[in-house]
Structure formats: structure tokens, C-alpha cells
């Protein structure tokens, strides 16, 4: 198995276990296996804190489905 040492690049956590959990949670969110609430629970943090971290790493998390995001972007205020 190839090791990419990705967890070494996660600046938000000091413990290796937390870094790996964060990466697994990101994967589960991308695949829509878990909710943001569950992800925050797994990482033992508030949802708003997790959203801020996701924003900081450039992950565009949204509660909306892809087609809803397109509609929302087209909507003018």
C-alpha cells in the first residue's frame, strides 16, 4: 500500500489520530455518507467550527444538492 503522508499536512490538529479522523470525515462528507452534524460529533467539535475549518481548506460544503446550488447561483436578489 502506498502512503501519501497526507495526515502530516493537516495543520488543524496536533494528534495523529485527530488528523486521520478529520481526513476520514472529509471523505465521508464528500461521499455523502454522513451529515455535517455527525462529522462534528465524530471530531468532537461544534458544527460551526467544522464549517470554518472546511472553508479554510477550500472544501465548499453545502447542505444543498448540486442542482439546488446551480439554481441558487442563478437566483438574483
mmCIF file of C-alpha atoms in Angstrom:
data_model
loop_
_atom_site.group_PDB
_atom_site.id
_atom_site.type_symbol
_atom_site.label_atom_id
_atom_site.label_comp_id
_atom_site.label_asym_id
_atom_site.label_seq_id
_atom_site.Cartn_x
_atom_site.Cartn_y
_atom_site.Cartn_z
ATOM 1 C CA UNK A 1 0.000 0.000 0.000
ATOM 2 C CA UNK A 2 1.282 3.445 -0.928
ATOM 3 C CA UNK A 3 1.459 6.006 1.866
ATOM 4 C CA UNK A 4 0.915 9.618 0.857
ATOM 5 C CA UNK A 5 1.531 11.014 4.356
ATOM 6 C CA UNK A 6 -1.465 13.277 3.884
ATOM 7 C CA UNK A 7 -2.188 13.465 7.593
ATOM 8 C CA UNK A 8 1.158 15.251 8.072
ATOM 9 C CA UNK A 9 -0.243 18.145 6.049
ATOM 10 C CA UNK A 10 -3.315 18.688 8.252
ATOM 11 C CA UNK A 11 -2.475 21.804 10.287
ATOM 12 C CA UNK A 12 -5.610 21.897 12.452
ATOM 13 C CA UNK A 13 -4.831 19.067 14.834
ATOM 14 C CA UNK A 14 -1.704 18.037 16.729
ATOM 15 C CA UNK A 15 -2.561 14.415 17.424
ATOM 16 C CA UNK A 16 -2.144 11.981 14.553
ATOM 17 C CA UNK A 17 -5.397 10.237 15.489
ATOM 18 C CA UNK A 18 -7.358 13.506 15.159
ATOM 19 C CA UNK A 19 -5.727 14.246 11.807
ATOM 20 C CA UNK A 20 -6.695 10.841 10.436
ATOM 21 C CA UNK A 21 -10.233 11.145 11.794
ATOM 22 C CA UNK A 22 -10.544 14.536 10.080
ATOM 23 C CA UNK A 23 -9.455 13.074 6.747
ATOM 24 C CA UNK A 24 -11.904 10.179 7.085
ATOM 25 C CA UNK A 25 -14.701 12.589 7.958
ATOM 26 C CA UNK A 26 -13.904 14.731 4.898
ATOM 27 C CA UNK A 27 -14.095 11.626 2.731
ATOM 28 C CA UNK A 28 -17.407 10.617 4.270
ATOM 29 C CA UNK A 29 -18.816 14.125 3.737
ATOM 30 C CA UNK A 30 -17.707 14.148 0.095
ATOM 31 C CA UNK A 31 -19.379 10.778 -0.448
ATOM 32 C CA UNK A 32 -22.453 11.964 1.498
ATOM 33 C CA UNK A 33 -22.192 9.019 3.866
ATOM 34 C CA UNK A 34 -22.546 11.184 6.964
ATOM 35 C CA UNK A 35 -24.093 14.524 7.804
ATOM 36 C CA UNK A 36 -22.251 17.604 8.967
ATOM 37 C CA UNK A 37 -23.753 17.068 12.415
ATOM 38 C CA UNK A 38 -22.366 13.517 12.570
ATOM 39 C CA UNK A 39 -18.991 14.700 11.267
ATOM 40 C CA UNK A 40 -18.781 17.335 14.003
ATOM 41 C CA UNK A 41 -19.790 14.740 16.589
ATOM 42 C CA UNK A 42 -17.074 12.335 15.421
ATOM 43 C CA UNK A 43 -14.489 15.107 15.661
ATOM 44 C CA UNK A 44 -15.889 16.323 18.979
ATOM 45 C CA UNK A 45 -16.419 19.910 17.814
ATOM 46 C CA UNK A 46 -19.226 22.347 17.107
ATOM 47 C CA UNK A 47 -20.708 22.308 13.618
ATOM 48 C CA UNK A 48 -19.779 25.961 13.054
ATOM 49 C CA UNK A 49 -16.144 25.236 13.914
ATOM 50 C CA UNK A 50 -16.093 22.351 11.441
ATOM 51 C CA UNK A 51 -17.676 24.555 8.770
ATOM 52 C CA UNK A 52 -14.946 27.158 9.351
ATOM 53 C CA UNK A 53 -12.225 24.518 9.002
ATOM 54 C CA UNK A 54 -13.831 23.161 5.827
ATOM 55 C CA UNK A 55 -13.936 26.692 4.448
ATOM 56 C CA UNK A 56 -10.289 27.248 5.410
ATOM 57 C CA UNK A 57 -9.181 24.149 3.483
ATOM 58 C CA UNK A 58 -11.279 25.135 0.474
ATOM 59 C CA UNK A 59 -13.938 22.456 0.735
ATOM 60 C CA UNK A 60 -17.204 24.023 -0.449
ATOM 61 C CA UNK A 61 -19.548 22.188 1.900
ATOM 62 C CA UNK A 62 -23.233 22.839 1.327
ATOM 63 C CA UNK A 63 -26.429 21.395 2.712
ATOM 64 C CA UNK A 64 -27.919 21.786 -0.759
ATOM 65 C CA UNK A 65 -27.922 19.203 -3.508
ATOM 66 C CA UNK A 66 -25.839 20.023 -6.615
ATOM 67 C CA UNK A 67 -28.864 21.022 -8.687
ATOM 68 C CA UNK A 68 -30.056 23.284 -5.862
ATOM 69 C CA UNK A 69 -26.669 25.012 -5.775
ATOM 70 C CA UNK A 70 -26.928 25.751 -9.510
ATOM 71 C CA UNK A 71 -30.407 27.194 -9.002
ATOM 72 C CA UNK A 72 -29.229 29.238 -6.032
ATOM 73 C CA UNK A 73 -26.321 30.733 -8.004
ATOM 74 C CA UNK A 74 -28.706 31.744 -10.793
ATOM 75 C CA UNK A 75 -31.104 33.384 -8.376
ATOM 76 C CA UNK A 76 -30.871 37.158 -8.241
ATOM 77 C CA UNK A 77 -31.698 39.216 -5.165
#
